[in-house]
Amino acid sequence: MVRNESTLLNMVLALIVITVVAGFSLGYVNDITLEPKAKAKLAKKMTALERVLPDFDNRPVSEILLVKVEGAKDSVEIYPAFKEGAFVGAAVVGASEKGYSGLVKIMVGFEPDGTVHNIVVLEQKETPGLGTKMKGEKFLRQFRDRHPANFELKVTKDGGEVDALTGATISTRAFTEAAQMAYEEFVKNKELITTTDR
Amino acid sequence: MAKPIDQQQNFFKGIVKENPVFVMLLGMCPALGVTSSAFNGLGMGVATLFVLLMSNIVVSLVKSQIPNKVRIPAFIIIIASFVTIVEMVLEAYIPFLYEQLGIFIPLIVVNCLILGRAEAFASKNTLKSSVLDALGMGLGFVIALTVLGAVREVLGNGSIFDWKFVSEDANTLILFILPPGAFIALAYLAILFNRLTLKTA
């Protein structure tokens, strides 16, 4: 087996050919996965909406309201839900950067009066087996049908009413901060989202 | 080529005698980082197996075209391309696994197991040998990661493949889910593995 000799020309040629082939194949794969990727993201959002909101018959995804919030990087997403023209609640995406490994993003579904209907965790990088339990039924159960006005969204250690996850107080703090932010945005923008036509 | 390779031995060496995780201790970063559950270990193992197989195939095909002095950058580009493809495909079709594995998918590029096989094996051997080598090594990696993940999940979470066999409130050995538990579990599994294979060798 004769190896290609390591002359300058050979080396440059070999690397050029490899990078060009690699570049084109990556571009091709990117092209064909672009649509499924967007679909997967949308499907994820839709299932999250269905889980946090009461029954609705509109398309919250297309009626999304984006609110600029001071101090937060991204604007807050609010999805209003209607059934037969009546406002039945809204899903608000709250986020906190104070998780054990950064961003914790949750979607909170509120009933018209502000009661929490359900919560779904959208993004988190917490410790598997500890902080990740925030996705578990046992943890999420305590928020359901509670009104943040008389159920303080803070860990019990900090004087609130949320039971922290074992060994993951920091993750729980981030979670409650995100939930609190979602609640505040819901209250602030309630007028805006309850009307069908904006 | 000096002498023909025993293909059967070539395939099985990656699973037992030269198991990448338990014997050669290669690819420790994903082996310790993502094996907090059996499913994560399996997913990571399969992703690595795919990249290893594809890179071994391509490297053994183009080995005579690549000048010796630039072979490492050439191999890295080949490996990185396949890793990026795996990442995009996972994100599009298995978003759940993509989220679980997170940063560890792009990090497959720097898994020394893959570059090691490309450099030490595929760049010197025929296509057929390289494919069998990649399959053996990859399967050895898959098995090791799945076993390690299963042990940690059973001890640390009281479940296996997300199937819980203790009550929701039971106290489990959380240590095994945490990073120190990974080292402890890996060490004991390596001891056990070498003990068992020593007798047959």
Coordinates of C-alpha atoms in Angstrom, one line a residue:
Chain A
M1 CA 0.0 0.0 0.0
V2 CA 1.7 3.2 -1.1
R3 CA 0.7 6.2 0.9
N4 CA 0.3 9.5 -0.7
E5 CA 3.5 11.4 -0.1
S6 CA 3.4 14.3 2.3
T7 CA 4.3 17.1 -0.1
L8 CA 2.7 20.5 0.4
L9 CA 0.5 20.1 -2.7
N10 CA -0.8 16.7 -1.6
M11 CA -1.6 17.8 1.9
V12 CA -3.4 20.9 0.8
L13 CA -5.4 18.9 -1.8
A14 CA -6.3 16.1 0.6
L15 CA -7.6 18.5 3.2
I16 CA -9.5 20.6 0.6
V17 CA -11.2 17.6 -0.8
I18 CA -12.2 16.3 2.6
T19 CA -13.5 19.6 3.9
V20 CA -15.5 20.2 0.7
V21 CA -17.1 16.8 0.8
A22 CA -17.8 17.1 4.5
G23 CA -19.3 20.6 4.0
F24 CA -21.6 19.5 1.3
S25 CA -22.8 16.4 3.1
L26 CA -23.5 18.4 6.2
G27 CA -25.4 21.0 4.2
Y28 CA -27.5 18.2 2.6
V29 CA -28.3 16.5 5.9
N30 CA -29.2 19.9 7.4
D31 CA -31.6 20.6 4.6
I32 CA -33.4 17.3 4.9
T33 CA -33.7 17.5 8.7
L34 CA -34.8 21.2 8.8
E35 CA -38.4 20.4 8.4
P36 CA -38.6 17.4 10.9
K37 CA -36.7 19.5 13.4
A38 CA -39.2 22.4 13.2
K39 CA -42.0 19.9 13.4
A40 CA -40.6 18.2 16.5
K41 CA -40.3 21.5 18.2
L42 CA -43.9 22.5 17.3
A43 CA -45.2 19.1 18.4
K44 CA -43.4 19.5 21.7
K45 CA -45.0 22.9 22.2
M46 CA -48.4 21.6 21.3
T47 CA -48.3 18.7 23.7
A48 CA -47.1 21.0 26.5
L49 CA -50.0 23.4 25.8
E50 CA -52.5 20.6 25.8
R51 CA -51.2 19.4 29.2
V52 CA -51.1 22.8 31.0
L53 CA -54.3 24.3 29.7
P54 CA -58.0 23.5 30.3
D55 CA -59.9 22.3 27.2
F56 CA -59.5 24.8 24.3
D57 CA -60.5 25.0 20.7
N58 CA -58.4 27.8 19.3
R59 CA -54.8 27.6 18.1
P60 CA -52.8 29.2 21.0
V61 CA -49.5 28.8 18.9
S62 CA -50.7 31.3 16.3
E63 CA -52.2 33.7 18.8
I64 CA -49.0 34.0 20.8
L65 CA -48.3 37.2 22.6
L66 CA -44.6 38.2 23.2
V67 CA -43.9 40.4 26.1
K68 CA -40.6 42.2 26.7
V69 CA -39.5 41.8 30.3
E70 CA -36.8 43.8 32.0
G71 CA -33.8 41.7 33.0
A72 CA -34.8 38.6 31.0
K73 CA -32.9 37.8 27.8
D74 CA -35.8 36.5 25.7
S75 CA -39.3 38.0 25.7
V76 CA -41.9 36.0 27.6
E77 CA -44.3 33.9 25.5
I78 CA -48.0 34.0 26.5
Y79 CA -50.5 31.6 24.8
P80 CA -54.1 32.5 25.3
A81 CA -56.7 29.7 25.1
F82 CA -60.4 30.1 24.2
K83 CA -63.2 27.7 24.0
E84 CA -66.3 28.7 22.0
G85 CA -65.1 32.3 22.1
A86 CA -64.7 32.4 25.9
F87 CA -61.4 32.9 27.6
V88 CA -60.5 29.7 29.4
G89 CA -56.9 30.4 30.5
A90 CA -53.4 31.1 29.2
A91 CA -50.1 29.3 29.2
V92 CA -47.1 31.4 30.1
V93 CA -43.5 30.4 29.6
G94 CA -41.4 31.4 32.6
A95 CA -37.6 31.0 32.8
S96 CA -34.9 31.3 35.4
E97 CA -31.1 31.3 34.9
K98 CA -30.5 30.3 38.5
G99 CA -30.8 26.6 38.1
Y100 CA -28.0 24.3 39.2
S101 CA -26.6 24.3 35.7
G102 CA -28.2 27.3 34.2
L103 CA -31.5 27.8 32.4
V104 CA -34.7 26.3 33.7
K105 CA -37.7 26.9 31.4
I106 CA -41.2 26.0 32.4
M107 CA -44.7 26.5 31.0
V108 CA -47.4 27.4 33.5
G109 CA -51.1 27.1 32.6
F110 CA -53.4 29.6 34.4
E111 CA -57.1 29.5 34.7
P112 CA -58.8 32.9 34.1
D113 CA -58.7 33.8 37.8
G114 CA -55.0 33.1 38.0
T115 CA -55.2 29.6 39.6
V116 CA -52.5 27.3 38.3
H117 CA -54.0 24.6 36.2
N118 CA -50.8 22.6 35.4
I119 CA -47.1 23.1 34.9
V120 CA -44.7 21.4 32.4
V121 CA -40.9 21.7 32.3
L122 CA -39.7 22.7 28.9
E123 CA -36.0 22.9 29.3
Q124 CA -33.6 22.1 32.1
K125 CA -30.1 20.8 32.6
E126 CA -30.3 19.9 36.3
T127 CA -28.6 16.9 37.9
P128 CA -30.2 13.7 36.7
G129 CA -32.0 11.9 39.5
L130 CA -32.1 15.0 41.7
G131 CA -33.0 18.3 40.0
T132 CA -34.6 16.4 37.1
K133 CA -37.3 15.2 39.5
M134 CA -38.9 18.6 38.9
K135 CA -40.5 17.0 35.9
G136 CA -42.1 14.3 38.2
E137 CA -45.7 14.1 39.1
K138 CA -44.9 14.1 42.8
F139 CA -43.3 17.6 42.6
L140 CA -45.7 19.2 40.2
R141 CA -48.8 18.0 42.0
Q142 CA -48.3 20.6 44.8
F143 CA -48.9 23.5 42.4
R144 CA -52.1 22.3 40.8
D145 CA -55.3 24.2 41.6
R146 CA -53.3 26.6 43.8
H147 CA -53.5 30.4 43.4
P148 CA -50.1 32.1 43.6
A149 CA -51.7 35.0 45.5
N150 CA -52.2 32.7 48.6
F151 CA -49.6 30.0 47.8
E152 CA -46.3 31.8 47.9
L153 CA -44.0 30.5 45.1
K154 CA -40.9 30.1 47.3
V155 CA -39.1 27.2 48.8
T156 CA -40.2 26.5 52.4
K157 CA -36.6 27.3 53.5
D158 CA -37.0 30.8 52.1
G159 CA -40.4 31.3 53.8
G160 CA -42.6 30.1 51.0
E161 CA -44.8 27.1 50.6
V162 CA -43.1 25.0 48.0
D163 CA -41.6 21.7 49.2
A164 CA -38.1 21.5 47.7
L165 CA -36.9 18.5 45.9
T166 CA -34.6 16.3 48.1
G167 CA -31.0 17.4 47.4
A168 CA -32.0 19.9 44.8
T169 CA -33.0 23.1 46.6
I170 CA -31.3 25.3 44.1
S171 CA -33.2 23.6 41.2
T172 CA -36.4 24.1 43.1
R173 CA -35.6 27.8 43.7
A174 CA -35.0 28.3 40.0
F175 CA -38.3 26.5 39.3
T176 CA -40.3 28.7 41.7
E177 CA -38.6 31.8 40.3
A178 CA -39.7 30.9 36.8
A179 CA -43.2 30.1 38.0
Q180 CA -43.4 33.4 39.9
M181 CA -42.3 35.3 36.7
A182 CA -44.9 33.5 34.7
Y183 CA -47.6 34.5 37.2
E184 CA -46.5 38.1 37.3
E185 CA -46.6 38.3 33.5
F186 CA -50.0 36.6 33.4
V187 CA -51.5 39.2 35.8
K188 CA -49.8 42.1 34.0
N189 CA -51.1 41.1 30.6
K190 CA -54.4 39.7 31.5
E191 CA -56.4 42.5 29.9
L192 CA -54.5 42.0 26.7
I193 CA -55.0 38.3 26.3
T194 CA -58.6 37.9 27.4
T195 CA -60.0 39.7 24.3
T196 CA -60.3 37.5 21.2
D197 CA -59.3 40.2 18.7
R198 CA -56.1 42.1 19.2
Chain B
M1 CA -0.5 -6.8 5.0
A2 CA 1.7 -9.1 7.1
K3 CA -0.7 -11.8 8.0
P4 CA -4.4 -12.3 7.6
I5 CA -6.5 -11.3 10.6
D6 CA -8.7 -13.8 12.3
Q7 CA -12.0 -11.9 11.7
Q8 CA -14.0 -13.6 14.5
Q9 CA -11.3 -12.7 17.0
N10 CA -11.2 -9.2 15.4
F11 CA -14.8 -8.7 16.2
F12 CA -15.0 -10.2 19.7
K13 CA -11.8 -8.5 21.0
G14 CA -13.7 -5.2 21.3
I15 CA -16.4 -6.7 23.4
V16 CA -14.3 -8.8 25.8
K17 CA -10.5 -8.7 25.6
E18 CA -10.0 -5.1 24.7
N19 CA -13.4 -3.7 25.9
P20 CA -13.0 0.1 25.5
V21 CA -14.5 1.0 28.8
F22 CA -13.6 -1.7 31.2
V23 CA -10.2 -2.8 29.9
M24 CA -8.8 0.1 27.8
L25 CA -10.5 2.8 29.9
L26 CA -11.1 4.9 26.8
G27 CA -14.0 7.4 26.3
M28 CA -14.3 8.0 30.0
C29 CA -16.0 11.4 29.6
P30 CA -19.3 10.1 28.2
A31 CA -19.0 6.8 30.1
L32 CA -19.1 8.7 33.4
G33 CA -21.2 11.7 32.3
V34 CA -24.3 10.3 30.7
T35 CA -24.8 6.9 32.3
S36 CA -27.1 8.1 35.0
S37 CA -29.8 5.8 33.6
A38 CA -29.7 2.7 31.5
F39 CA -31.6 4.3 28.6
N40 CA -29.1 7.3 28.4
G41 CA -26.2 4.9 28.4
L42 CA -27.8 2.9 25.6
G43 CA -28.5 6.0 23.5
M44 CA -25.0 7.4 23.9
G45 CA -23.6 4.0 23.1
V46 CA -25.6 3.6 19.9
A47 CA -24.7 7.1 18.8
T48 CA -21.0 6.4 19.4
L49 CA -21.3 3.0 17.6
F50 CA -22.7 4.7 14.6
V51 CA -20.0 7.4 14.4
L52 CA -17.3 4.8 15.0
L53 CA -18.6 2.5 12.3
M54 CA -19.0 5.3 9.7
S55 CA -15.6 6.9 10.5
N56 CA -13.8 3.5 10.4
I57 CA -15.4 2.8 7.0
V58 CA -14.5 6.1 5.5
V59 CA -11.0 6.2 7.0
S60 CA -10.2 2.7 5.7
L61 CA -11.5 3.7 2.3
V62 CA -9.4 6.9 1.9
K63 CA -6.4 5.9 3.9
S64 CA -4.1 5.6 0.9
Q65 CA -5.1 9.0 -0.4
I66 CA -4.3 10.9 2.8
P67 CA -0.7 12.1 3.2
N68 CA 0.8 10.9 6.5
K69 CA 1.5 14.3 8.0
V70 CA -2.1 15.6 7.8
R71 CA -3.9 12.3 8.7
I72 CA -5.0 13.4 12.2
P73 CA -6.8 16.6 11.0
A74 CA -8.3 14.6 8.1
F75 CA -9.6 12.0 10.5
I76 CA -11.0 14.6 12.9
I77 CA -12.9 16.3 10.1
I78 CA -14.4 13.0 9.0
I79 CA -15.4 12.1 12.6
A80 CA -16.7 15.6 13.3
S81 CA -18.9 15.5 10.2
F82 CA -20.5 12.2 11.2
V83 CA -21.1 13.5 14.8
T84 CA -22.8 16.6 13.4
I85 CA -25.0 14.4 11.2
V86 CA -25.9 12.3 14.2
E87 CA -26.7 15.4 16.2
M88 CA -29.0 16.8 13.5
V89 CA -30.8 13.5 13.0
L90 CA -31.3 13.0 16.7
E91 CA -32.7 16.5 17.1
A92 CA -35.1 15.9 14.2
Y93 CA -36.3 12.4 14.9
I94 CA -35.6 11.5 18.5
P95 CA -35.8 14.9 20.3
F96 CA -36.3 13.3 23.6
L97 CA -32.9 11.5 23.5
Y98 CA -31.3 14.7 22.0
E99 CA -32.3 16.6 25.1
Q100 CA -31.2 13.9 27.5
L101 CA -27.7 13.6 26.0
G102 CA -27.3 17.3 25.5
I103 CA -23.6 18.5 25.3
F104 CA -22.4 14.9 25.2
I105 CA -23.4 14.4 21.5
P106 CA -21.0 17.0 20.1
L107 CA -18.4 15.7 22.5
I108 CA -18.4 12.4 20.7
V109 CA -15.9 14.1 18.4
V110 CA -13.2 14.1 21.0
N111 CA -14.0 10.6 22.2
C112 CA -10.5 9.1 22.0
L113 CA -12.0 5.7 21.3
I114 CA -13.1 6.9 17.9
L115 CA -9.9 8.7 16.9
G116 CA -8.0 5.8 18.5
R117 CA -9.6 3.2 16.3
A118 CA -9.3 5.4 13.2
E119 CA -5.6 6.0 13.8
A120 CA -4.6 2.6 15.2
F121 CA -6.8 0.3 13.2
A122 CA -8.8 1.6 10.2
S123 CA -5.8 3.6 8.7
K124 CA -3.8 0.3 8.6
N125 CA -6.4 -2.3 7.7
T126 CA -8.9 -3.3 5.0
L127 CA -12.5 -2.2 4.9
K128 CA -13.8 -5.5 6.1
S129 CA -11.5 -5.7 9.1
S130 CA -12.3 -2.1 9.9
V131 CA -16.0 -2.6 9.9
L132 CA -15.8 -5.7 12.1
D133 CA -13.4 -3.8 14.4
A134 CA -15.8 -0.8 14.7
L135 CA -18.8 -3.1 15.3
G136 CA -16.9 -5.0 18.0
M137 CA -15.5 -2.0 19.7
G138 CA -18.8 -0.1 19.4
L139 CA -20.8 -3.0 20.8
G140 CA -18.4 -3.3 23.7
F141 CA -18.9 0.4 24.3
V142 CA -22.7 0.1 24.1
I143 CA -22.8 -2.9 26.5
A144 CA -20.4 -1.2 29.0
L145 CA -22.4 2.1 29.0
T146 CA -25.7 0.3 29.3
V147 CA -24.5 -1.9 32.1
L148 CA -23.0 1.1 33.9
G149 CA -26.2 3.1 33.4
A150 CA -28.4 0.2 34.6
V151 CA -26.3 -0.3 37.8
R152 CA -26.4 3.4 38.6
E153 CA -30.1 3.7 37.9
V154 CA -31.0 0.6 40.0
L155 CA -28.9 1.7 43.0
G156 CA -29.6 5.5 42.7
N157 CA -33.2 5.7 41.5
G158 CA -34.7 2.3 42.2
S159 CA -35.6 1.8 38.6
I160 CA -34.4 0.2 35.3
F161 CA -35.1 1.6 31.9
D162 CA -37.5 4.0 33.6
W163 CA -39.5 1.1 35.1
K164 CA -39.7 1.9 38.8
F165 CA -39.6 -1.1 41.2
V166 CA -39.6 0.8 44.5
S167 CA -42.2 3.2 45.7
E168 CA -42.1 6.8 44.7
D169 CA -41.1 7.9 48.2
A170 CA -38.5 5.3 48.9
N171 CA -35.0 6.4 49.8
T172 CA -32.5 5.3 47.2
L173 CA -28.7 5.7 47.1
I174 CA -28.7 9.0 45.4
L175 CA -24.9 9.0 45.4
F176 CA -24.9 6.6 42.5
I177 CA -26.8 9.1 40.3
L178 CA -24.3 11.8 41.2
P179 CA -20.8 12.1 39.6
P180 CA -18.9 10.4 42.4
G181 CA -21.2 7.4 42.1
A182 CA -20.2 7.1 38.5
F183 CA -16.5 6.6 39.4
I184 CA -17.4 4.1 42.2
A185 CA -19.7 2.1 39.9
L186 CA -17.2 2.1 37.1
A187 CA -14.3 1.0 39.3
Y188 CA -16.2 -1.9 40.7
L189 CA -17.6 -3.0 37.3
A190 CA -14.1 -2.8 35.9
I191 CA -12.8 -5.0 38.7
L192 CA -15.6 -7.5 38.2
F193 CA -15.2 -7.5 34.5
N194 CA -11.5 -8.1 34.6
R195 CA -11.8 -10.8 37.2
L196 CA -14.3 -12.7 35.1
T197 CA -12.4 -12.4 31.8
L198 CA -9.1 -13.2 33.4
K199 CA -10.2 -16.8 34.0
T200 CA -11.3 -17.3 30.4
A201 CA -8.3 -15.7 28.9

